[in-house]
GROMACS .gro file of N, CA and C in nm:
model
  171
    1MET      N    1   0.400  -1.120   1.238
    1MET     CA    2   0.428  -1.202   1.142
    1MET      C    3   0.536  -1.145   1.018
    2LEU      N    4   0.443  -1.068   0.967
    2LEU     CA    5   0.502  -0.947   0.874
    2LEU      C    6   0.631  -0.875   0.910
    3GLY      N    7   0.624  -0.847   1.049
    3GLY     CA    8   0.763  -0.798   1.091
    3GLY      C    9   0.895  -0.885   1.078
    4TRP      N   10   0.850  -1.012   1.076
    4TRP     CA   11   0.983  -1.088   1.050
    4TRP      C   12   1.002  -1.083   0.899
    5VAL      N   13   0.926  -1.056   0.830
    5VAL     CA   14   0.939  -1.066   0.702
    5VAL      C   15   1.051  -0.931   0.598
    6VAL      N   16   1.000  -0.802   0.713
    6VAL     CA   17   1.070  -0.690   0.676
    6VAL      C   18   1.194  -0.709   0.728
    7THR      N   19   1.217  -0.782   0.869
    7THR     CA   20   1.340  -0.819   0.908
    7THR      C   21   1.430  -0.886   0.843
    8PHE      N   22   1.358  -0.976   0.792
    8PHE     CA   23   1.506  -1.048   0.687
    8PHE      C   24   1.497  -0.984   0.563
    9LEU      N   25   1.434  -0.921   0.507
    9LEU     CA   26   1.413  -0.839   0.394
    9LEU      C   27   1.556  -0.727   0.428
   10VAL      N   28   1.538  -0.671   0.516
   10VAL     CA   29   1.649  -0.575   0.573
   10VAL      C   30   1.780  -0.640   0.581
   11ILE      N   31   1.784  -0.779   0.658
   11ILE     CA   32   1.911  -0.839   0.646
   11ILE      C   33   1.957  -0.850   0.513
   12ALA      N   34   1.848  -0.938   0.428
   12ALA     CA   35   1.934  -0.930   0.299
   12ALA      C   36   1.958  -0.817   0.225
   13LEU      N   37   1.907  -0.719   0.228
   13LEU     CA   38   1.939  -0.566   0.145
   13LEU      C   39   2.073  -0.549   0.214
   14ILE      N   40   2.099  -0.542   0.365
   14ILE     CA   41   2.239  -0.513   0.385
   14ILE      C   42   2.327  -0.619   0.377
   15ALA      N   43   2.295  -0.730   0.361
   15ALA     CA   44   2.430  -0.856   0.333
   15ALA      C   45   2.421  -0.820   0.171
   16GLY      N   46   2.330  -0.770   0.099
   16GLY     CA   47   2.344  -0.774  -0.040
   16GLY      C   48   2.466  -0.647  -0.087
   17ILE      N   49   2.429  -0.549  -0.022
   17ILE     CA   50   2.514  -0.433  -0.014
   17ILE      C   51   2.680  -0.439   0.018
   18LEU      N   52   2.703  -0.523   0.135
   18LEU     CA   53   2.810  -0.547   0.182
   18LEU      C   54   2.864  -0.665   0.096
   19GLY      N   55   2.785  -0.748   0.013
   19GLY     CA   56   2.871  -0.833  -0.073
   19GLY      C   57   2.863  -0.972  -0.038
   20PHE      N   58   2.771  -1.006   0.076
   20PHE     CA   59   2.743  -1.153   0.118
   20PHE      C   60   2.639  -1.204   0.052
   21GLY      N   61   2.647  -1.282  -0.074
   21GLY     CA   62   2.562  -1.307  -0.164
   21GLY      C   63   2.489  -1.418  -0.084
   22GLY      N   64   2.546  -1.514  -0.040
   22GLY     CA   65   2.476  -1.628   0.026
   22GLY      C   66   2.397  -1.582   0.151
   23ILE      N   67   2.417  -1.506   0.213
   23ILE     CA   68   2.346  -1.482   0.341
   23ILE      C   69   2.265  -1.395   0.294
   24ALA      N   70   2.244  -1.298   0.184
   24ALA     CA   71   2.143  -1.241   0.139
   24ALA      C   72   2.036  -1.345   0.054
   25GLY      N   73   2.085  -1.423  -0.035
   25GLY     CA   74   1.994  -1.521  -0.081
   25GLY      C   75   1.894  -1.613   0.007
   26ALA      N   76   1.959  -1.637   0.108
   26ALA     CA   77   1.906  -1.710   0.234
   26ALA      C   78   1.781  -1.637   0.273
   27SER      N   79   1.841  -1.506   0.325
   27SER     CA   80   1.741  -1.414   0.397
   27SER      C   81   1.614  -1.383   0.298
   28ILE      N   82   1.648  -1.372   0.175
   28ILE     CA   83   1.541  -1.356   0.073
   28ILE      C   84   1.420  -1.468   0.073
   29GLU      N   85   1.483  -1.579   0.041
   29GLU     CA   86   1.415  -1.703   0.060
   29GLU      C   87   1.329  -1.709   0.192
   30ILE      N   88   1.400  -1.708   0.299
   30ILE     CA   89   1.332  -1.701   0.435
   30ILE      C   90   1.209  -1.599   0.462
   31ALA      N   91   1.236  -1.462   0.404
   31ALA     CA   92   1.136  -1.368   0.391
   31ALA      C   93   1.021  -1.409   0.303
   32LYS      N   94   1.055  -1.451   0.198
   32LYS     CA   95   0.946  -1.526   0.105
   32LYS      C   96   0.865  -1.636   0.174
   33VAL      N   97   0.912  -1.714   0.205
   33VAL     CA   98   0.834  -1.828   0.288
   33VAL      C   99   0.739  -1.784   0.384
   34ILE      N  100   0.793  -1.680   0.478
   34ILE     CA  101   0.726  -1.644   0.605
   34ILE      C  102   0.595  -1.552   0.536
   35PHE      N  103   0.657  -1.453   0.417
   35PHE     CA  104   0.551  -1.398   0.379
   35PHE      C  105   0.416  -1.481   0.300
   36PHE      N  106   0.453  -1.593   0.237
   36PHE     CA  107   0.353  -1.656   0.184
   36PHE      C  108   0.265  -1.743   0.293
   37ILE      N  109   0.332  -1.768   0.401
   37ILE     CA  110   0.262  -1.839   0.538
   37ILE      C  111   0.169  -1.719   0.585
   38ALA      N  112   0.231  -1.587   0.588
   38ALA     CA  113   0.124  -1.486   0.638
   38ALA      C  114  -0.008  -1.488   0.541
   39VAL      N  115   0.031  -1.462   0.418
   39VAL     CA  116  -0.069  -1.448   0.323
   39VAL      C  117  -0.184  -1.567   0.329
   40VAL      N  118  -0.135  -1.689   0.344
   40VAL     CA  119  -0.199  -1.820   0.345
   40VAL      C  120  -0.295  -1.814   0.496
   41LEU      N  121  -0.232  -1.781   0.590
   41LEU     CA  122  -0.317  -1.773   0.738
   41LEU      C  123  -0.416  -1.647   0.716
   42PHE      N  124  -0.389  -1.531   0.645
   42PHE     CA  125  -0.471  -1.427   0.643
   42PHE      C  126  -0.613  -1.469   0.548
   43LEU      N  127  -0.583  -1.551   0.433
   43LEU     CA  128  -0.675  -1.604   0.359
   43LEU      C  129  -0.752  -1.703   0.427
   44ILE      N  130  -0.725  -1.800   0.510
   44ILE     CA  131  -0.761  -1.889   0.600
   44ILE      C  132  -0.871  -1.821   0.695
   45SER      N  133  -0.808  -1.720   0.755
   45SER     CA  134  -0.888  -1.640   0.842
   45SER      C  135  -0.999  -1.566   0.797
   46ALA      N  136  -0.962  -1.504   0.670
   46ALA     CA  137  -1.081  -1.432   0.593
   46ALA      C  138  -1.216  -1.526   0.564
   47VAL      N  139  -1.163  -1.643   0.533
   47VAL     CA  140  -1.255  -1.749   0.507
   47VAL      C  141  -1.356  -1.808   0.596
   48VAL      N  142  -1.285  -1.806   0.710
   48VAL     CA  143  -1.344  -1.880   0.837
   48VAL      C  144  -1.449  -1.747   0.876
   49GLY      N  145  -1.388  -1.636   0.899
   49GLY     CA  146  -1.479  -1.526   0.918
   49GLY      C  147  -1.592  -1.487   0.859
   50LEU      N  148  -1.589  -1.530   0.712
   50LEU     CA  149  -1.712  -1.521   0.629
   50LEU      C  150  -1.802  -1.610   0.647
   51ALA      N  151  -1.760  -1.757   0.692
   51ALA     CA  152  -1.806  -1.870   0.719
   51ALA      C  153  -1.896  -1.845   0.818
   52ARG      N  154  -1.866  -1.794   0.923
   52ARG     CA  155  -1.932  -1.778   1.054
   52ARG      C  156  -2.013  -1.672   1.049
   53GLY      N  157  -1.994  -1.559   0.985
   53GLY     CA  158  -2.102  -1.467   0.938
   53GLY      C  159  -2.120  -1.363   1.081
   54ARG      N  160  -2.191  -1.285   1.072
   54ARG     CA  161  -2.195  -1.195   1.163
   54ARG      C  162  -2.319  -1.256   1.290
   55THR      N  163  -2.290  -1.223   1.404
   55THR     CA  164  -2.380  -1.229   1.515
   55THR      C  165  -2.474  -1.118   1.542
   56ARG      N  166  -2.606  -1.170   1.570
   56ARG     CA  167  -2.693  -1.074   1.607
   56ARG      C  168  -2.722  -1.049   1.760
   57ILE      N  169  -2.707  -0.938   1.810
   57ILE     CA  170  -2.714  -0.933   1.923
   57ILE      C  171  -2.860  -0.877   1.967
   0.00000   0.00000   0.00000
């Protein structure tokens, strides 16, 4: 998922350099949304992992 963030960030940087402001702005917004979704999913995964605890064998 973070790969998508990097992809949209690179698209935004290239579009910004070439002068396509609208595309750059849209790509940055998409990258932000995907990044925050990834952070939320990571936090949920961490909480669930801590709540389950370790299993003893």
